[in-house]
Short mmCIF file of C-alpha atoms in Angstrom, two decimals:
data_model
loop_
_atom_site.label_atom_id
_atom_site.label_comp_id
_atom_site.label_asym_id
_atom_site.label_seq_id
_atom_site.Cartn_x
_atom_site.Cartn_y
_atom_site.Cartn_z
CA UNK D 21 83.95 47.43 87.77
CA UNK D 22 83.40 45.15 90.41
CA UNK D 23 81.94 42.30 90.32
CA UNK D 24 79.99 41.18 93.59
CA UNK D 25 77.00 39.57 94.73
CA UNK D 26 76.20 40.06 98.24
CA UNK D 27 73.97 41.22 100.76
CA UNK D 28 72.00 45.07 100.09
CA UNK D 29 70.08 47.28 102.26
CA UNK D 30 69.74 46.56 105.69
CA UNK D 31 70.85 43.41 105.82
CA UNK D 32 74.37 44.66 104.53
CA UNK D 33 74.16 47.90 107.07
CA UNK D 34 73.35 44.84 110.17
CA UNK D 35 76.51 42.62 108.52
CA UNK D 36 78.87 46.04 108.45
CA UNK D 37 77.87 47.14 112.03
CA UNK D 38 78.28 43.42 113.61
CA UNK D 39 81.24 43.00 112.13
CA UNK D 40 82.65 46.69 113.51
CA UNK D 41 81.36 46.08 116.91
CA UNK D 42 83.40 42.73 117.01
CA UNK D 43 86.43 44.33 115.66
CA UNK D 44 85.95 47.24 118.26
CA UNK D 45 85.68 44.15 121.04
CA UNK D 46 88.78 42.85 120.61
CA UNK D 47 90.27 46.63 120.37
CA UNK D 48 89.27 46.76 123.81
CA UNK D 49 91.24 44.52 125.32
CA UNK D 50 94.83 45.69 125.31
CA UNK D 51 96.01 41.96 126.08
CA UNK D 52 94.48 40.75 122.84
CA UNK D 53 95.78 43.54 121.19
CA UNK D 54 99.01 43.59 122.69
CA UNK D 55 99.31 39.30 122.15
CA UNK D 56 98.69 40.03 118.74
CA UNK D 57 100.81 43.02 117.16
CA UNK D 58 103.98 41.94 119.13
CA UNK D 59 103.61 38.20 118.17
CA UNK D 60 107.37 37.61 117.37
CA UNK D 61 106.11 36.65 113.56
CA UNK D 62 104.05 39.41 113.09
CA UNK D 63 106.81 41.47 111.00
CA UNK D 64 107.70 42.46 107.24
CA UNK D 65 110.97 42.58 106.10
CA UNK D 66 112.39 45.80 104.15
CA UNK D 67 116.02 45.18 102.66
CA UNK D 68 116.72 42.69 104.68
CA UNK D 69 115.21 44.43 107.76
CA UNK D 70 112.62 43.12 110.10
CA UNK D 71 109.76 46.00 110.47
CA UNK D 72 107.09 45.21 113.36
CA UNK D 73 104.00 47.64 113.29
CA UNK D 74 104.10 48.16 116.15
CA UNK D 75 104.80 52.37 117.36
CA UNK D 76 102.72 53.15 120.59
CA UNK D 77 102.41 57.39 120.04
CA UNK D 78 101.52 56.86 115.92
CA UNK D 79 98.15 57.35 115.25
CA UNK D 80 99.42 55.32 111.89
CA UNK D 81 100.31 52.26 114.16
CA UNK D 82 99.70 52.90 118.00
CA UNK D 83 97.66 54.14 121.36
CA UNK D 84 96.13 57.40 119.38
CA UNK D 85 94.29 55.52 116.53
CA UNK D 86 92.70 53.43 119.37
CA UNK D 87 91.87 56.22 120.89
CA UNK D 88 90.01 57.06 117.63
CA UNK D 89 88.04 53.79 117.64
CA UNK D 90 86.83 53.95 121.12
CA UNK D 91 85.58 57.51 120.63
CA UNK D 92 83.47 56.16 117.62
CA UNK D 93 81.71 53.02 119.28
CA UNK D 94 81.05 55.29 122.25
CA UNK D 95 78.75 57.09 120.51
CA UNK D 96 78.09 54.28 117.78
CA UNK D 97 77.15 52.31 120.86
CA UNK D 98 76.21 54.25 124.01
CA UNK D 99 76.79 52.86 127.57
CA UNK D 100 78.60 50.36 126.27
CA UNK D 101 82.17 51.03 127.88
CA UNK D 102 84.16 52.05 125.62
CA UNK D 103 85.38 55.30 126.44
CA UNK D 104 86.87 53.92 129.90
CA UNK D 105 88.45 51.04 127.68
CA UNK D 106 89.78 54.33 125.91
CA UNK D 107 91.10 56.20 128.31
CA UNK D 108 93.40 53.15 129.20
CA UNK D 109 94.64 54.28 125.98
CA UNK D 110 95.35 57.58 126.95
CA UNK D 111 97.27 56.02 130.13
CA UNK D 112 99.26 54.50 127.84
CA UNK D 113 99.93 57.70 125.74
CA UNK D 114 100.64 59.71 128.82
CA UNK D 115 103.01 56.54 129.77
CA UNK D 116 105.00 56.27 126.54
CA UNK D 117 105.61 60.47 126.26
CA UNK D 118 107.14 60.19 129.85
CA UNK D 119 109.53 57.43 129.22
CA UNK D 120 110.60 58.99 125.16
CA UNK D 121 108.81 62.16 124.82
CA UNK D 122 107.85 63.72 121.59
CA UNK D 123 109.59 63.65 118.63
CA UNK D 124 107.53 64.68 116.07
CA UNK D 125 105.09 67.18 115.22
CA UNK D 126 103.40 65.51 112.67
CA UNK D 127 99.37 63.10 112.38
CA UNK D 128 100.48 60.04 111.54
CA UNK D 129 104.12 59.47 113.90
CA UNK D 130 104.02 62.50 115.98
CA UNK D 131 101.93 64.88 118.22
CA UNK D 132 99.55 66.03 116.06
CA UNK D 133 97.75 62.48 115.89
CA UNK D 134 98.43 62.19 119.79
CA UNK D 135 95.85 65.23 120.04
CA UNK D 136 93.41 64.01 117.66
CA UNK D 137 93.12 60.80 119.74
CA UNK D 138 93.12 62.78 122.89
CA UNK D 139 90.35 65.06 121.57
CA UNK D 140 88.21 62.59 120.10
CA UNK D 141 87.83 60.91 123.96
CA UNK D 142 87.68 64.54 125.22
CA UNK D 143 83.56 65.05 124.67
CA UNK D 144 84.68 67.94 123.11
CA UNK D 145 86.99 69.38 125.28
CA UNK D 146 85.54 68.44 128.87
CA UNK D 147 87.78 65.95 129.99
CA UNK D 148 91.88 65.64 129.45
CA UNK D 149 91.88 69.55 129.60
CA UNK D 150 94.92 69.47 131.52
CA UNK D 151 96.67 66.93 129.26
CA UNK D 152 95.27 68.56 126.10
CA UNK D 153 96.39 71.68 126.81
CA UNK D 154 100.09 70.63 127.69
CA UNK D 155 100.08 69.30 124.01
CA UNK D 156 99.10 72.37 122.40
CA UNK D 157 101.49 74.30 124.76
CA UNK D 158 104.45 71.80 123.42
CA UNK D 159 103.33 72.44 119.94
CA UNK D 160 103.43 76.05 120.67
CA UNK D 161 106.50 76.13 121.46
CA UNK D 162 108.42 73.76 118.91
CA UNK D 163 106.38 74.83 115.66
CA UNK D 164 107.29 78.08 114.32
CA UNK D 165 111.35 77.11 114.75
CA UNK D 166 110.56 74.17 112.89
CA UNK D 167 108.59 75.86 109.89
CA UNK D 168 111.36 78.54 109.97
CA UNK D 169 113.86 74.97 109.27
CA UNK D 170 111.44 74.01 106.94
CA UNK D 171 111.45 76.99 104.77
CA UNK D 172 115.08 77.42 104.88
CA UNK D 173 115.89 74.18 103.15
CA UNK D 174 116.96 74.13 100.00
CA UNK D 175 116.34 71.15 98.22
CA UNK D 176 112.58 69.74 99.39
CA UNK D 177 111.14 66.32 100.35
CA UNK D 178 108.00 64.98 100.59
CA UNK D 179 108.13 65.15 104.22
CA UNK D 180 108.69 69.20 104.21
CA UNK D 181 105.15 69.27 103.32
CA UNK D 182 102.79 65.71 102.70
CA UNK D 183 100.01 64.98 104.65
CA UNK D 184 101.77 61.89 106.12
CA UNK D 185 104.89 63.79 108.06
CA UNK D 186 104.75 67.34 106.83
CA UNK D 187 103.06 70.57 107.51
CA UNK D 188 99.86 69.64 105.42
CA UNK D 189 99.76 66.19 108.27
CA UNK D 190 99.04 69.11 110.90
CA UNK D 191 96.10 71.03 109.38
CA UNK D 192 93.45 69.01 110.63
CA UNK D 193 94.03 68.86 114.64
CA UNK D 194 94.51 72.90 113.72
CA UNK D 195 91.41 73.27 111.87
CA UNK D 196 89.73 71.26 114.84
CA UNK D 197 90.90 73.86 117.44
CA UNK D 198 90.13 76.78 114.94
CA UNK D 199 88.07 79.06 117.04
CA UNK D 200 91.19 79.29 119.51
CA UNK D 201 93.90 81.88 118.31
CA UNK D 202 97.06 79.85 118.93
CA UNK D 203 95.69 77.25 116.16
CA UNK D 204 94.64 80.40 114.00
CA UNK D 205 98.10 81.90 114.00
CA UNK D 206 99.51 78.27 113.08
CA UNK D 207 97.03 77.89 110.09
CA UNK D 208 98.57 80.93 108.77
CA UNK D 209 101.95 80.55 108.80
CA UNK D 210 101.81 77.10 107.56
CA UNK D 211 99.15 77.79 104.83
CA UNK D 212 101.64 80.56 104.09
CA UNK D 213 104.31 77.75 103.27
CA UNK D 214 102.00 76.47 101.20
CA UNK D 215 101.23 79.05 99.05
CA UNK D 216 105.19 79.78 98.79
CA UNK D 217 105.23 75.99 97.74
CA UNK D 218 103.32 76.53 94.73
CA UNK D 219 105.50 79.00 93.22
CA UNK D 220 108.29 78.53 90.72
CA UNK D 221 111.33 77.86 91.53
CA UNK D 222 114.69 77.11 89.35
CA UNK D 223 116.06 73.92 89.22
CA UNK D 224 119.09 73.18 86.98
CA UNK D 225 118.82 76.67 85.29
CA UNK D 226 115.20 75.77 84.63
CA UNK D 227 111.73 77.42 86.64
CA UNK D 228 109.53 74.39 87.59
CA UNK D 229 106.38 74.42 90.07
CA UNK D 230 107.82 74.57 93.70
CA UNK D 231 106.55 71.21 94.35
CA UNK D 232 109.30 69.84 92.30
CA UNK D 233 111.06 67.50 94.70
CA UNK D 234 114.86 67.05 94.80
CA UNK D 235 116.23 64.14 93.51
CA UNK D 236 117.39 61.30 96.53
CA UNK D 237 120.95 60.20 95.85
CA UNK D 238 120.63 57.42 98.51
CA UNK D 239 117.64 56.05 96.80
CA UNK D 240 118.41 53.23 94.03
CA UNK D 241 114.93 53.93 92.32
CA UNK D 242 114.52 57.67 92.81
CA UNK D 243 116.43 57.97 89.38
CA UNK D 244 118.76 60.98 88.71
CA UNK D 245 116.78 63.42 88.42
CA UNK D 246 114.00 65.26 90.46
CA UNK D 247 109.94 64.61 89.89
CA UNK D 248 106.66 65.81 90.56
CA UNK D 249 104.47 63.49 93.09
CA UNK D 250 101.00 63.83 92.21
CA UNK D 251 99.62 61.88 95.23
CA UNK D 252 97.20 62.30 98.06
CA UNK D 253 99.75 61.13 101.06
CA UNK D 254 102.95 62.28 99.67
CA UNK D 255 101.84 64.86 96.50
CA UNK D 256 101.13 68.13 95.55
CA UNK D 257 97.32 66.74 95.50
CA UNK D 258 97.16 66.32 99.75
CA UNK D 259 98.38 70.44 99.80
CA UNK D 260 95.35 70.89 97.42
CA UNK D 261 93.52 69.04 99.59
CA UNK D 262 94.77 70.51 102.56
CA UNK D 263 94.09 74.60 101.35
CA UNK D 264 90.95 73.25 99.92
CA UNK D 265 89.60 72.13 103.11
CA UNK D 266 91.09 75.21 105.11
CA UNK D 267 89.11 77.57 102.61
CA UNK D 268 85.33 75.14 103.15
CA UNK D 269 86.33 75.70 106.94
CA UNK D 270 86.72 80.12 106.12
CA UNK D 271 90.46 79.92 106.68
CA UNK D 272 91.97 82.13 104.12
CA UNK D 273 95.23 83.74 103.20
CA UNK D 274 96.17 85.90 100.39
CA UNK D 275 97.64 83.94 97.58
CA UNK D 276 96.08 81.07 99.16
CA UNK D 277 93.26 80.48 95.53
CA UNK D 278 96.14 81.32 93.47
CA UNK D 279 98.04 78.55 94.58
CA UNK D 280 94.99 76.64 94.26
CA UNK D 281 93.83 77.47 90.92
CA UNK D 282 97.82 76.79 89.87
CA UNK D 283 98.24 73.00 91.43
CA UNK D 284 94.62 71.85 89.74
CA UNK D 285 95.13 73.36 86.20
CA UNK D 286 98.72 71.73 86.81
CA UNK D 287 96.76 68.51 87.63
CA UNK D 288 94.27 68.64 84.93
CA UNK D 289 97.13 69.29 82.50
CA UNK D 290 99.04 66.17 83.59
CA UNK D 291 95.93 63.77 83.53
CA UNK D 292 96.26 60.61 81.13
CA UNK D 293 93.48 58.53 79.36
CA UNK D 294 93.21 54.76 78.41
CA UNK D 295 90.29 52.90 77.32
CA UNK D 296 88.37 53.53 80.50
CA UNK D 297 89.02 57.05 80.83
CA UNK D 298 90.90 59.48 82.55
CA UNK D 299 93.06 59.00 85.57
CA UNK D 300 95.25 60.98 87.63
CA UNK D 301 99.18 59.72 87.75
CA UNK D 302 101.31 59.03 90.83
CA UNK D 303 104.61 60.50 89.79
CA UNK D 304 105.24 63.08 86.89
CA UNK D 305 109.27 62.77 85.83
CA UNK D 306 111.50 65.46 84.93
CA UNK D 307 111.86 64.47 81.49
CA UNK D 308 107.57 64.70 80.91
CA UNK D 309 107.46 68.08 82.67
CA UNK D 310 110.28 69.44 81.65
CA UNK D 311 110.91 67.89 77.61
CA UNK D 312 107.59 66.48 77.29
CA UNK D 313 109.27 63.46 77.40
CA UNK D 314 107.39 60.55 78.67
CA UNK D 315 109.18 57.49 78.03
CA UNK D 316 110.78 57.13 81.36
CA UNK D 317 107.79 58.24 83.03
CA UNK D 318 106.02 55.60 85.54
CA UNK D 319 103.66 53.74 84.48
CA UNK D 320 102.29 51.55 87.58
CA UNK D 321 99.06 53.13 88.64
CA UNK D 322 97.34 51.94 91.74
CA UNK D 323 93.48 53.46 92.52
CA UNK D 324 93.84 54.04 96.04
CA UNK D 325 93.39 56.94 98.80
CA UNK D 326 97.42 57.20 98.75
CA UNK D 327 98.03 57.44 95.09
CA UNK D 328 96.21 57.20 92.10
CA UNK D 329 92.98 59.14 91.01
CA UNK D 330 90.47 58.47 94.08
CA UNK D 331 92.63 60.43 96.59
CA UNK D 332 93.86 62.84 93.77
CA UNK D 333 90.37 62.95 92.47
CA UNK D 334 89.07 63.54 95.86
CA UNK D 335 91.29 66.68 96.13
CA UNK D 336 90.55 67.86 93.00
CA UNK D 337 86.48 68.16 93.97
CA UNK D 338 87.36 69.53 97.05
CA UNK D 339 89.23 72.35 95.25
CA UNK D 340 86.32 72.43 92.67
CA UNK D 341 83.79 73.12 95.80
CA UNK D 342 86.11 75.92 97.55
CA UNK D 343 87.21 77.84 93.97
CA UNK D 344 83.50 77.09 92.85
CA UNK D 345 84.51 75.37 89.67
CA UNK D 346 82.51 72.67 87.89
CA UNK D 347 85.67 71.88 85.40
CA UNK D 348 87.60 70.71 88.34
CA UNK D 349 84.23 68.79 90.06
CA UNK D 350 83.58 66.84 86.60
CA UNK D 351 86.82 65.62 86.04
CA UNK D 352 86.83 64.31 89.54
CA UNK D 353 84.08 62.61 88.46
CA UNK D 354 85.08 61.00 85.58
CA UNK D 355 87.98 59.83 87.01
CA UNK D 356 85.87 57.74 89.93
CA UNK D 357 83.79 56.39 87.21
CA UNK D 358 86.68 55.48 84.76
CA UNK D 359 88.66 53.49 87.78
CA UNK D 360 85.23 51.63 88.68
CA UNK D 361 84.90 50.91 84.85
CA UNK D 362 88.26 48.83 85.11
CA UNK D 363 88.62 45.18 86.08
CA UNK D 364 89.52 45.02 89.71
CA UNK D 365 92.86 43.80 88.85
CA UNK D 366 93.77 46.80 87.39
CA UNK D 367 93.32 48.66 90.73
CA UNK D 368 96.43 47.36 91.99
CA UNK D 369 95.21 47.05 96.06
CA UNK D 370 94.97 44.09 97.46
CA UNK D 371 93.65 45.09 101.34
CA UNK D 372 91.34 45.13 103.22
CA UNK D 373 92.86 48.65 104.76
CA UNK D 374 92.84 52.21 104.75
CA UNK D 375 95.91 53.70 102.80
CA UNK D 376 96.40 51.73 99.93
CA UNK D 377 93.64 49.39 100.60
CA UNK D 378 89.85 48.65 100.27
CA UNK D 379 88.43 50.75 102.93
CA UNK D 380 90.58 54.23 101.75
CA UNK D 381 88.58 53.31 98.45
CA UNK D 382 84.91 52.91 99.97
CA UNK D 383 85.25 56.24 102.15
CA UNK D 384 86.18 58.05 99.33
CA UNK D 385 83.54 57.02 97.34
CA UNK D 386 81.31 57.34 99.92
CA UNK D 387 82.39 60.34 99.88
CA UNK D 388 81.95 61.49 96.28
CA UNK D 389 78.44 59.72 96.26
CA UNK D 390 77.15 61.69 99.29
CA UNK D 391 78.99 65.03 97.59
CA UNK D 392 77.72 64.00 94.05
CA UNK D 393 74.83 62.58 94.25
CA UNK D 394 76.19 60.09 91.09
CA UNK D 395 74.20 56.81 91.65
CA UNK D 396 76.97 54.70 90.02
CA UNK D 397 79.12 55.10 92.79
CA UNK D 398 76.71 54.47 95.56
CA UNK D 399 76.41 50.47 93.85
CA UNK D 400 79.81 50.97 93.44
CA UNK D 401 80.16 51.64 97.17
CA UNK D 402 77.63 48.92 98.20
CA UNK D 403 79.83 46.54 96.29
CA UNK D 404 82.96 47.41 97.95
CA UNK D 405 81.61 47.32 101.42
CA UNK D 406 80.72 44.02 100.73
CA UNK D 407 83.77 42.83 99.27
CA UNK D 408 85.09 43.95 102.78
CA UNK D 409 82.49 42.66 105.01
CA UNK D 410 83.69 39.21 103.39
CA UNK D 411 87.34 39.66 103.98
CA UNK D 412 86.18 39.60 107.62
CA UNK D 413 88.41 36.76 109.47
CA UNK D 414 87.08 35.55 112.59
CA UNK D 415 90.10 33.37 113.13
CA UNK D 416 92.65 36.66 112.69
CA UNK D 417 93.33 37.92 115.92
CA UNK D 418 92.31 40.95 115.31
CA UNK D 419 89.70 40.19 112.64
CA UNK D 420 91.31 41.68 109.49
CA UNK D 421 94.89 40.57 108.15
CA UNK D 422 96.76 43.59 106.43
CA UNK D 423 97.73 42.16 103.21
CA UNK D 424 101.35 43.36 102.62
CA UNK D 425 105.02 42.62 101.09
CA UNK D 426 107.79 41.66 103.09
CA UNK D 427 110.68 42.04 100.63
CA UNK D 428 108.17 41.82 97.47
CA UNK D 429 106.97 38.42 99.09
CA UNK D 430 102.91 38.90 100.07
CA UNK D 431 102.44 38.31 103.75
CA UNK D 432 99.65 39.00 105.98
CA UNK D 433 100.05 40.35 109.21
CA UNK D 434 98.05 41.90 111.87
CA UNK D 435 98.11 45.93 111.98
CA UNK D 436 95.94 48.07 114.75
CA UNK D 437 96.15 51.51 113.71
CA UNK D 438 93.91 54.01 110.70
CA UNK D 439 96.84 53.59 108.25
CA UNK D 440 97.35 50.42 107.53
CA UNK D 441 95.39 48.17 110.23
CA UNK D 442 91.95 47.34 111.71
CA UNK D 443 91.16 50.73 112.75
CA UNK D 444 90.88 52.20 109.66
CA UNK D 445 88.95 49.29 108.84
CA UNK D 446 86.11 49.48 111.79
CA UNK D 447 85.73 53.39 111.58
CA UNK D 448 84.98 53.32 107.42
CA UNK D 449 82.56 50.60 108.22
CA UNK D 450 80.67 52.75 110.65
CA UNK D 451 81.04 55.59 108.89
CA UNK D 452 78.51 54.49 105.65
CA UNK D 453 75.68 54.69 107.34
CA UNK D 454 76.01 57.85 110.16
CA UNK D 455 78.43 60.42 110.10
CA UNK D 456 81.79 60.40 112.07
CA UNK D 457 81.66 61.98 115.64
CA UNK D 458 85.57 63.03 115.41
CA UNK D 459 86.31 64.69 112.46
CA UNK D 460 89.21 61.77 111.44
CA UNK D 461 88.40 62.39 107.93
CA UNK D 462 90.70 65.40 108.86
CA UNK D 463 93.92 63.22 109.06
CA UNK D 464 93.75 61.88 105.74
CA UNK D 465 92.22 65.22 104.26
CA UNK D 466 89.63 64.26 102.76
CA UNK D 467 86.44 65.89 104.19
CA UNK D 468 86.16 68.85 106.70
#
């Protein structure tokens, strides 16, 4: 449980605003921005290899997650500029696809979060028509060869399907064009994948759930045999999420609450319990899933939106709303309350961020409060926010450091985008006390 004294009520709600509304300032100036991610300095290193954050078409790290932010304050704060200081950031999109083009498909590196930022500055679909439309017509045409590539592999990755660079990562720019029948017949096919996902499949002689994810030879720590992610970003929980959300929003295919029904009893069954209650693991081994076995398993746990119970707990509601099933809702449940029952420490985040930070945890239980109704977690969530609101730098060029590890050494360094950086930061602040105008909840699948 945290433990925090700080400001309530208003006076908390005027602090959080203020505090977005500066970050959003120096957002708007691409010269402070620009001056600040591509300080030479500003880098982690990653065996031995420097990593800047610096991608201009992510929405993870670039133009479309300020795209994102400017949308926001436009309506957060009318006539206040901001969607002319975005659509420099749409220049710059437009800019960076003619010089490299496209290479991805995907929300977080690829085109996917290019049209989310796009379509949040759209005012819903009355300006960038032309450019918007272009997009969709490039996604139309590369998509179904790609899913066809996709479904003909035969060992599977977390990128095949995750909600970072997979097929699950473009559900929510589909479910945002929904009513139109090109992102209809896409919801289909790749909810289809999904639900072939979720069945068995042999591995070694043996049938395991489909999600069961080939081992990486290349990778020191994979170990030698395959596992079972249980996460939100790269796990079987973000497809939950994913066909969970798809059902609240009437998209339905047949097999589709099967497959559901199959990945949370799997979940349930897989759920561990210490002295403050249940949790959801990252990473189930071969060994535990197959012999039962759980001595090699993984023990680190981190309570974040990536992995950890409040983004697999946060799936696990969501199913529990579509499949209408109060076993699945109450464990969810338990499992916020039992991570805000542990010291802090225990968490295992250390950001102020979005994926594996702070600010993933507050939306989600923002979230789960506003769904639940559990008066815990709103204290809980008034605590958090103002664990954040103190993190605030005014010296850091972009007002938040992201608290990271360059080659297991902590370092701070300054990150823009909804990931990982200052973005992620500024739209959970404003998004406590009035609801998001741009359905980004979408891109981490978490609300519809």
């Amino acid at each position: 449980m945290i433990q925090v004294k700080g400001k309530t009520g208003e006076q908390l709600r005027k602090r959080a605003e203020d505090i977005a509304v500066e970050l959003a300032t120096k957002l708007k100036d691409p010269k402070t921005v620009s001056g600040a991610i591509q300080d030479k300095e500003n880098f982690i290193m990653h065996n031995g290899v420097k990593h800047y954050p610096w991608e201009p078409l992510s929405l993870s790290h670039g133009y479309p997650a300020m795209c994102v932010a400017m949308a926001e304050m436009d309506d957060f704060r009318k006539s206040s500029g901001w969607d002319l200081a975005g659509h420099d950031y749409v220049l710059g999109i437009k800019e960076e696809i003619e010089k490299h083009g496209i290479h991805s498909l995907s929300m977080w590196s690829g085109l996917a979060g290019i049209l989310l930022g796009i379509h949040a500055l759209s005012k819903e679909g009355t300006r960038y028509k032309g450019f918007i439309n272009q997009l969709i017509d490039f996604f139309c045409e590369m998509y179904p060869a790609e899913l066809e590539k996709t479904m003909a592999k035969k060992d599977l990755g977390m990128s095949d399907y995750d909600v970072i660079e997979g097929w699950c990562s473009t559900i929510g720019i589909l479910l945002i064009f929904k009513e139109e029948e090109w992102a209809k017949a896409a919801l289909v096919k790749i909810l289809s994948y999904l639900v072939l996902l979720s069945e068995d499949k042999e591995v070694m002689g043996i049938m395991v759930p489909g999600w069961c994810i080939s081992a990486d030879p290349s990778s020191s720590d994979s170990g030698p045999m395959a596992k079972f992610n249980c996460g939100m970003s790269h796990g079987i929980a973000g497809v939950l999420a994913a066909m969970a959300i798809c059902l609240k929003e009437g998209i339905q295919i047949p097999g589709q609450r099967h497959a559901m029904h199959k990945i949370s009893d799997w979940l349930c069954s897989h759920t561990r319990y210490d002295e403050y209650g249940v949790m959801f693991p990252s990473i189930i081994s071969w060994e535990e899933e197959v012999n039962k076995d759980r001595s090699k398993s993984e023990d680190y746990h981190r309570d974040a939106w990536c992995y950890g119970s409040p983004g697999a707990a946060r799936a696990m509601w969501l199913a529990g709303e579509g499949l209408h099933r109060d076993d699945l809702k109450e464990i969810a449940l338990d499992a916020f309350l039992a991570a805000f029952s542990k010291p802090m420490k225990k968490w295992n985040i250390y950001s102020p961020t979005f994926c594996h930070g702070f600010s993933g945890l507050l939306r989600l239980t923002h979230l789960m409060y506003q769904d639940s109704g559990n008066e815990t977690l709103r204290i809980e969530r008034d605590k958090l926010l103002n664990m954040i609101v103190d993190m605030y730098d005014q010296d850091a060029p972009l007002g938040f450091y992201d608290h990271n590890f360059s080659d297991n050494a902590e370092k701070k360094i300054v990150n823009l985008g909804m990931l990982e950086g200052v973005v992620g930061i500024l739209l959970t602040l404003i998004s406590i006390y009035r609801k998001p105008v741009t359905s980004w909840d979408l891109a981490f699948m978490i609300n519809n």
